[in-house]
Amino acid sequence: APDLPSSTPPLQNVLNAMRTTDTRRICFTDSIGSFGAEAPRNDVAARWLTENPTQDPGSDYGRQKRACRELMAEFTAKHNGDSRFAVLPGVLHANPVWGNGTTEYALDAMLAASRGQEFECPIDLDVKLPMVFVDDLMCGLTALQMAPESELREPQRLYNMPGLTFTANELFREISAHVPGFTHHQKINANMDKFAKLWPDTLSPDETLRDLDYEPEVTLPRMVAAVLNAHSGRRMTSRAGFRSIDTCAHPSPAHPSPSQPRKRFRLFCNF
């Protein structure tokens, strides 16, 4: 068995349960964090990871992903498993919360724009990063999960989930088309900038199109509009809820005097 980092025992438990129940198929989400400095910058295929198994991904996260691939390859070889891998770029969505990874700078920027705040960009403005909008991602993952084995021709059934690629400058120009007053300045976060420059600029779409008939549809303008509209909708809902709340402890006179102000609770909401 491969030398496993501490994060992989849960996966081992899943594979043990699969063997016990004679379940063959598992779909695992890998990451662009698996690619290190040796990887091609443009249109890199997911199979590059299987063709270069000893490359250094440059992070513990990438090494954990590699250990998971090794574990699942062993499951496939020894137990006739049907392991499938989806290499995800940065995931974009219109939800109100997210993590604090490198690619999430894009979500932070759109939230700041929706609030009328200046955005502090933590990475180089001209570095490209691959992303995918969640609607496209769900289509790609479903296609990978449901595809017949005979149609999956990539080594270890490892596929990119391509979407769109942009620089921070390109994103900010599109945001400004929707929010003309949007402003930003740069304050480099050394760790985030390091990984932004380490990972590939673009992922190859060819293999997923050939084997899964998957092709992303969401463009940069469509993505920005969807996220900004979602933030705006939540903000309007919050304001409407604030206006509707009247929590007087006791009935007030029909025309309260200045000495008898009408009492209301205040809401403080972060969206």
CSV table of C-alpha atoms in Angstrom, one decimal:
chain,number,residue,atom,x,y,z
A,1,ALA,CA,0.0,0.0,0.0
A,2,PRO,CA,1.2,3.6,-0.6
A,3,ASP,CA,2.6,5.6,2.2
A,4,LEU,CA,-0.5,7.6,3.2
A,5,PRO,CA,-0.7,11.0,4.8
A,6,SER,CA,-2.9,11.3,7.9
A,7,SER,CA,-5.8,12.7,5.8
A,8,THR,CA,-6.4,9.5,3.8
A,9,PRO,CA,-7.7,7.0,6.4
A,10,PRO,CA,-11.3,8.1,5.8
A,11,LEU,CA,-10.8,7.2,2.1
A,12,GLN,CA,-9.4,3.9,3.1
A,13,ASN,CA,-12.5,3.3,5.2
A,14,VAL,CA,-14.7,4.1,2.2
A,15,LEU,CA,-12.8,1.7,0.0
A,16,ASN,CA,-13.0,-1.0,2.7
A,17,ALA,CA,-16.8,-0.5,2.9
A,18,MET,CA,-17.0,-0.7,-0.9
A,19,ARG,CA,-15.2,-4.1,-0.9
A,20,THR,CA,-17.5,-5.4,1.8
A,21,THR,CA,-20.6,-4.4,-0.2
A,22,ASP,CA,-19.2,-5.3,-3.6
A,23,THR,CA,-19.4,-1.7,-4.8
A,24,ARG,CA,-17.1,-0.9,-7.6
A,25,ARG,CA,-17.5,2.7,-8.7
A,26,ILE,CA,-16.2,5.8,-6.9
A,27,CYS,CA,-15.8,9.3,-8.2
A,28,PHE,CA,-13.1,11.3,-6.5
A,29,THR,CA,-12.5,15.1,-6.8
A,30,ASP,CA,-8.8,15.9,-7.4
A,31,SER,CA,-7.5,19.4,-7.8
A,32,ILE,CA,-5.3,21.8,-9.8
A,33,GLY,CA,-3.4,21.8,-6.5
A,34,SER,CA,-2.0,18.4,-7.7
A,35,PHE,CA,0.0,20.2,-10.4
A,36,GLY,CA,3.5,21.5,-9.5
A,37,ALA,CA,6.0,23.7,-11.1
A,38,GLU,CA,7.0,21.0,-13.7
A,39,ALA,CA,3.5,20.9,-15.2
A,40,PRO,CA,2.7,22.6,-18.5
A,41,ARG,CA,1.3,26.1,-18.1
A,42,ASN,CA,-1.3,25.8,-20.9
A,43,ASP,CA,-3.9,23.1,-21.8
A,44,VAL,CA,-2.5,20.5,-19.4
A,45,ALA,CA,-4.3,17.2,-19.5
A,46,ALA,CA,-5.2,15.4,-16.3
A,47,ARG,CA,-3.2,12.4,-17.5
A,48,TRP,CA,-0.1,14.4,-16.9
A,49,LEU,CA,-0.5,13.5,-13.2
A,50,THR,CA,-0.4,9.8,-13.9
A,51,GLU,CA,2.5,10.2,-16.4
A,52,ASN,CA,4.5,12.1,-13.8
A,53,PRO,CA,3.7,10.4,-10.5
A,54,THR,CA,6.8,11.6,-8.7
A,55,GLN,CA,6.6,15.3,-9.5
A,56,ASP,CA,6.4,17.7,-6.5
A,57,PRO,CA,3.0,19.4,-6.3
A,58,GLY,CA,4.5,22.0,-3.9
A,59,SER,CA,2.1,21.5,-1.1
A,60,ASP,CA,0.9,19.0,1.5
A,61,TYR,CA,-2.5,19.3,-0.1
A,62,GLY,CA,-1.2,18.2,-3.5
A,63,ARG,CA,0.7,15.3,-1.9
A,64,GLN,CA,-2.4,14.2,-0.1
A,65,LYS,CA,-4.3,14.1,-3.4
A,66,ARG,CA,-1.5,12.0,-4.9
A,67,ALA,CA,-1.7,9.5,-2.1
A,68,CYS,CA,-5.5,9.2,-2.7
A,69,ARG,CA,-4.9,8.5,-6.4
A,70,GLU,CA,-2.4,5.8,-5.4
A,71,LEU,CA,-4.8,4.3,-3.0
A,72,MET,CA,-7.6,4.2,-5.5
A,73,ALA,CA,-5.4,2.8,-8.2
A,74,GLU,CA,-4.6,-0.1,-5.8
A,75,PHE,CA,-8.3,-0.6,-5.2
A,76,THR,CA,-8.9,-0.8,-8.9
A,77,ALA,CA,-6.0,-3.2,-9.6
A,78,LYS,CA,-6.6,-5.6,-6.7
A,79,HIS,CA,-10.4,-5.5,-6.3
A,80,ASN,CA,-11.7,-4.7,-9.8
A,81,GLY,CA,-12.7,-1.3,-8.7
A,82,ASP,CA,-14.0,1.4,-11.1
A,83,SER,CA,-12.2,4.6,-9.8
A,84,ARG,CA,-12.8,7.9,-11.5
A,85,PHE,CA,-11.1,11.2,-10.9
A,86,ALA,CA,-12.2,14.8,-11.6
A,87,VAL,CA,-9.5,17.4,-11.5
A,88,LEU,CA,-11.2,20.6,-10.3
A,89,PRO,CA,-10.0,24.1,-10.9
A,90,GLY,CA,-11.3,27.0,-8.7
A,91,VAL,CA,-15.0,26.6,-8.1
A,92,LEU,CA,-17.2,29.7,-8.6
A,93,HIS,CA,-20.7,29.9,-7.3
A,94,ALA,CA,-23.4,32.3,-6.1
A,95,ASN,CA,-23.7,31.0,-2.5
A,96,PRO,CA,-23.2,33.5,0.4
A,97,VAL,CA,-20.2,31.7,2.0
A,98,TRP,CA,-17.0,30.0,0.9
A,99,GLY,CA,-13.5,29.1,2.0
A,100,ASN,CA,-10.3,31.1,1.9
A,101,GLY,CA,-8.2,29.4,-0.8
A,102,THR,CA,-6.3,31.1,-3.6
A,103,THR,CA,-9.0,31.0,-6.2
A,104,GLU,CA,-11.6,32.3,-3.9
A,105,TYR,CA,-10.2,35.8,-4.4
A,106,ALA,CA,-12.6,36.0,-7.3
A,107,LEU,CA,-15.6,35.4,-5.0
A,108,ASP,CA,-14.2,37.9,-2.5
A,109,ALA,CA,-13.9,40.5,-5.2
A,110,MET,CA,-17.5,40.1,-6.3
A,111,LEU,CA,-18.8,40.3,-2.8
A,112,ALA,CA,-16.9,43.5,-2.2
A,113,ALA,CA,-18.3,45.0,-5.4
A,114,SER,CA,-21.8,44.1,-4.4
A,115,ARG,CA,-21.3,45.9,-1.1
A,116,GLY,CA,-19.7,49.0,-2.7
A,117,GLN,CA,-16.4,48.3,-1.0
A,118,GLU,CA,-12.9,48.5,-2.4
A,119,PHE,CA,-11.3,45.2,-2.9
A,120,GLU,CA,-7.7,44.3,-1.8
A,121,CYS,CA,-6.3,41.8,-4.4
A,122,PRO,CA,-3.9,39.3,-2.9
A,123,ILE,CA,-2.4,38.0,-6.2
A,124,ASP,CA,-0.7,39.3,-9.3
A,125,LEU,CA,-3.2,41.1,-11.5
A,126,ASP,CA,-2.0,39.5,-14.7
A,127,VAL,CA,-1.8,35.8,-13.6
A,128,LYS,CA,-4.3,33.5,-15.2
A,129,LEU,CA,-6.1,30.9,-13.1
A,130,PRO,CA,-8.5,28.2,-14.3
A,131,MET,CA,-12.0,28.3,-12.8
A,132,VAL,CA,-15.3,26.5,-13.3
A,133,PHE,CA,-18.8,27.7,-12.4
A,134,VAL,CA,-20.8,25.3,-10.3
A,135,ASP,CA,-23.5,24.7,-12.9
A,136,ASP,CA,-21.0,23.5,-15.4
A,137,LEU,CA,-19.2,21.5,-12.7
A,138,MET,CA,-22.3,19.6,-11.8
A,139,CYS,CA,-22.8,18.7,-15.5
A,140,GLY,CA,-19.3,17.5,-15.8
A,141,LEU,CA,-19.3,15.4,-12.6
A,142,THR,CA,-22.6,13.8,-13.5
A,143,ALA,CA,-21.2,12.9,-17.0
A,144,LEU,CA,-18.1,11.4,-15.4
A,145,GLN,CA,-20.1,9.4,-12.8
A,146,MET,CA,-22.6,8.0,-15.3
A,147,ALA,CA,-20.3,7.3,-18.3
A,148,PRO,CA,-19.9,3.6,-19.3
A,149,GLU,CA,-16.5,2.2,-18.5
A,150,SER,CA,-15.9,1.4,-22.1
A,151,GLU,CA,-16.0,5.1,-23.1
A,152,LEU,CA,-13.4,6.2,-20.5
A,153,ARG,CA,-10.1,6.1,-22.4
A,154,GLU,CA,-7.9,8.2,-20.1
A,155,PRO,CA,-5.3,6.5,-17.8
A,156,GLN,CA,-6.8,5.8,-14.4
A,157,ARG,CA,-10.0,7.6,-15.7
A,158,LEU,CA,-8.6,10.9,-14.7
A,159,TYR,CA,-10.4,13.9,-16.3
A,160,ASN,CA,-10.2,17.7,-16.0
A,161,MET,CA,-13.4,19.7,-15.3
A,162,PRO,CA,-12.6,22.7,-17.4
A,163,GLY,CA,-14.6,26.0,-17.3
A,164,LEU,CA,-13.2,29.4,-17.8
A,165,THR,CA,-9.8,31.1,-17.3
A,166,PHE,CA,-9.2,34.7,-16.4
A,167,THR,CA,-6.8,37.1,-14.8
A,168,ALA,CA,-7.7,39.4,-11.9
A,169,ASN,CA,-7.6,42.3,-14.3
A,170,GLU,CA,-10.0,40.6,-16.6
A,171,LEU,CA,-12.3,39.8,-13.7
A,172,PHE,CA,-12.2,43.4,-12.4
A,173,ARG,CA,-13.0,44.9,-15.8
A,174,GLU,CA,-16.1,42.6,-16.1
A,175,ILE,CA,-17.2,43.6,-12.5
A,176,SER,CA,-16.8,47.2,-13.4
A,177,ALA,CA,-19.2,46.7,-16.4
A,178,HIS,CA,-21.9,45.8,-13.8
A,179,VAL,CA,-20.7,48.0,-10.9
A,180,PRO,CA,-19.2,51.1,-12.4
A,181,GLY,CA,-17.9,52.4,-9.1
A,182,PHE,CA,-16.0,49.3,-8.3
A,183,THR,CA,-12.4,50.0,-7.1
A,184,HIS,CA,-9.5,47.7,-6.1
A,185,HIS,CA,-5.9,47.9,-5.1
A,186,GLN,CA,-3.2,45.2,-4.9
A,187,LYS,CA,-1.7,43.9,-1.7
A,188,ILE,CA,0.1,40.7,-2.4
A,189,ASN,CA,-0.4,37.7,-0.1
A,190,ALA,CA,2.9,35.8,-0.6
A,191,ASN,CA,1.4,32.3,-0.1
A,192,MET,CA,-1.7,32.9,-2.4
A,193,ASP,CA,0.4,34.5,-5.1
A,194,LYS,CA,2.9,31.6,-5.0
A,195,PHE,CA,0.2,29.1,-5.7
A,196,ALA,CA,-1.5,31.3,-8.3
A,197,LYS,CA,1.8,31.3,-10.2
A,198,LEU,CA,2.5,27.6,-9.6
A,199,TRP,CA,-0.7,26.1,-11.0
A,200,PRO,CA,-1.5,25.8,-14.7
A,201,ASP,CA,-3.1,28.7,-16.6
A,202,THR,CA,-5.5,26.5,-18.5
A,203,LEU,CA,-6.8,22.9,-18.4
A,204,SER,CA,-7.2,20.8,-21.5
A,205,PRO,CA,-10.9,20.4,-22.4
A,206,ASP,CA,-10.3,17.8,-25.1
A,207,GLU,CA,-10.5,14.6,-23.1
A,208,THR,CA,-13.8,15.5,-21.3
A,209,LEU,CA,-15.3,16.6,-24.6
A,210,ARG,CA,-14.2,13.4,-26.4
A,211,ASP,CA,-15.2,10.9,-23.7
A,212,LEU,CA,-17.9,12.6,-21.6
A,213,ASP,CA,-19.4,15.0,-24.2
A,214,TYR,CA,-18.9,17.7,-21.6
A,215,GLU,CA,-18.2,21.2,-22.6
A,216,PRO,CA,-18.6,24.2,-20.3
A,217,GLU,CA,-21.1,26.9,-21.2
A,218,VAL,CA,-20.8,29.6,-18.5
A,219,THR,CA,-18.8,32.6,-19.7
A,220,LEU,CA,-17.1,35.3,-17.6
A,221,PRO,CA,-19.9,37.9,-18.2
A,222,ARG,CA,-22.6,35.3,-17.3
A,223,MET,CA,-20.7,34.2,-14.2
A,224,VAL,CA,-20.2,37.7,-12.9
A,225,ALA,CA,-23.8,38.7,-13.5
A,226,ALA,CA,-25.1,35.5,-11.8
A,227,VAL,CA,-23.0,36.1,-8.6
A,228,LEU,CA,-23.6,39.8,-8.4
A,229,ASN,CA,-27.4,39.3,-8.9
A,230,ALA,CA,-27.4,36.7,-6.1
A,231,HIS,CA,-25.6,39.0,-3.7
A,232,SER,CA,-28.0,41.8,-4.6
A,233,GLY,CA,-31.1,39.6,-4.1
A,234,ARG,CA,-29.9,38.5,-0.6
A,235,ARG,CA,-29.3,42.1,0.3
A,236,MET,CA,-32.7,43.2,-0.8
A,237,THR,CA,-34.3,40.3,1.1
A,238,SER,CA,-32.4,41.4,4.2
A,239,ARG,CA,-33.6,45.0,3.9
A,240,ALA,CA,-37.2,43.9,3.4
A,241,GLY,CA,-37.0,41.7,6.5
A,242,PHE,CA,-35.6,44.7,8.5
A,243,ARG,CA,-38.5,46.9,7.4
A,244,SER,CA,-41.1,44.4,8.3
A,245,ILE,CA,-39.9,43.8,11.9
A,246,ASP,CA,-41.9,45.7,14.5
A,247,THR,CA,-41.3,44.3,17.9
A,248,CYS,CA,-42.9,46.7,20.3
A,249,ALA,CA,-43.1,45.2,23.7
A,250,HIS,CA,-46.4,47.1,24.3
A,251,PRO,CA,-48.9,48.8,22.1
A,252,SER,CA,-47.9,52.4,21.3
A,253,PRO,CA,-50.3,55.4,21.2
A,254,ALA,CA,-51.7,56.1,17.8
A,255,HIS,CA,-49.4,59.2,17.6
A,256,PRO,CA,-46.5,58.6,20.0
A,257,SER,CA,-44.9,61.7,21.4
A,258,PRO,CA,-41.2,62.3,21.1
A,259,SER,CA,-40.9,61.1,24.7
A,260,GLN,CA,-42.6,57.8,23.7
A,261,PRO,CA,-40.6,56.6,20.7
A,262,ARG,CA,-41.7,53.5,18.9
A,263,LYS,CA,-39.3,50.6,19.8
A,264,ARG,CA,-37.7,48.4,17.2
A,265,PHE,CA,-35.0,45.8,17.2
A,266,ARG,CA,-32.2,46.3,14.8
A,267,LEU,CA,-30.8,43.6,12.5
A,268,PHE,CA,-27.2,43.3,11.6
A,269,CYS,CA,-26.7,40.9,8.7
A,270,ASN,CA,-23.6,39.9,6.8
A,271,PHE,CA,-24.1,38.7,3.3
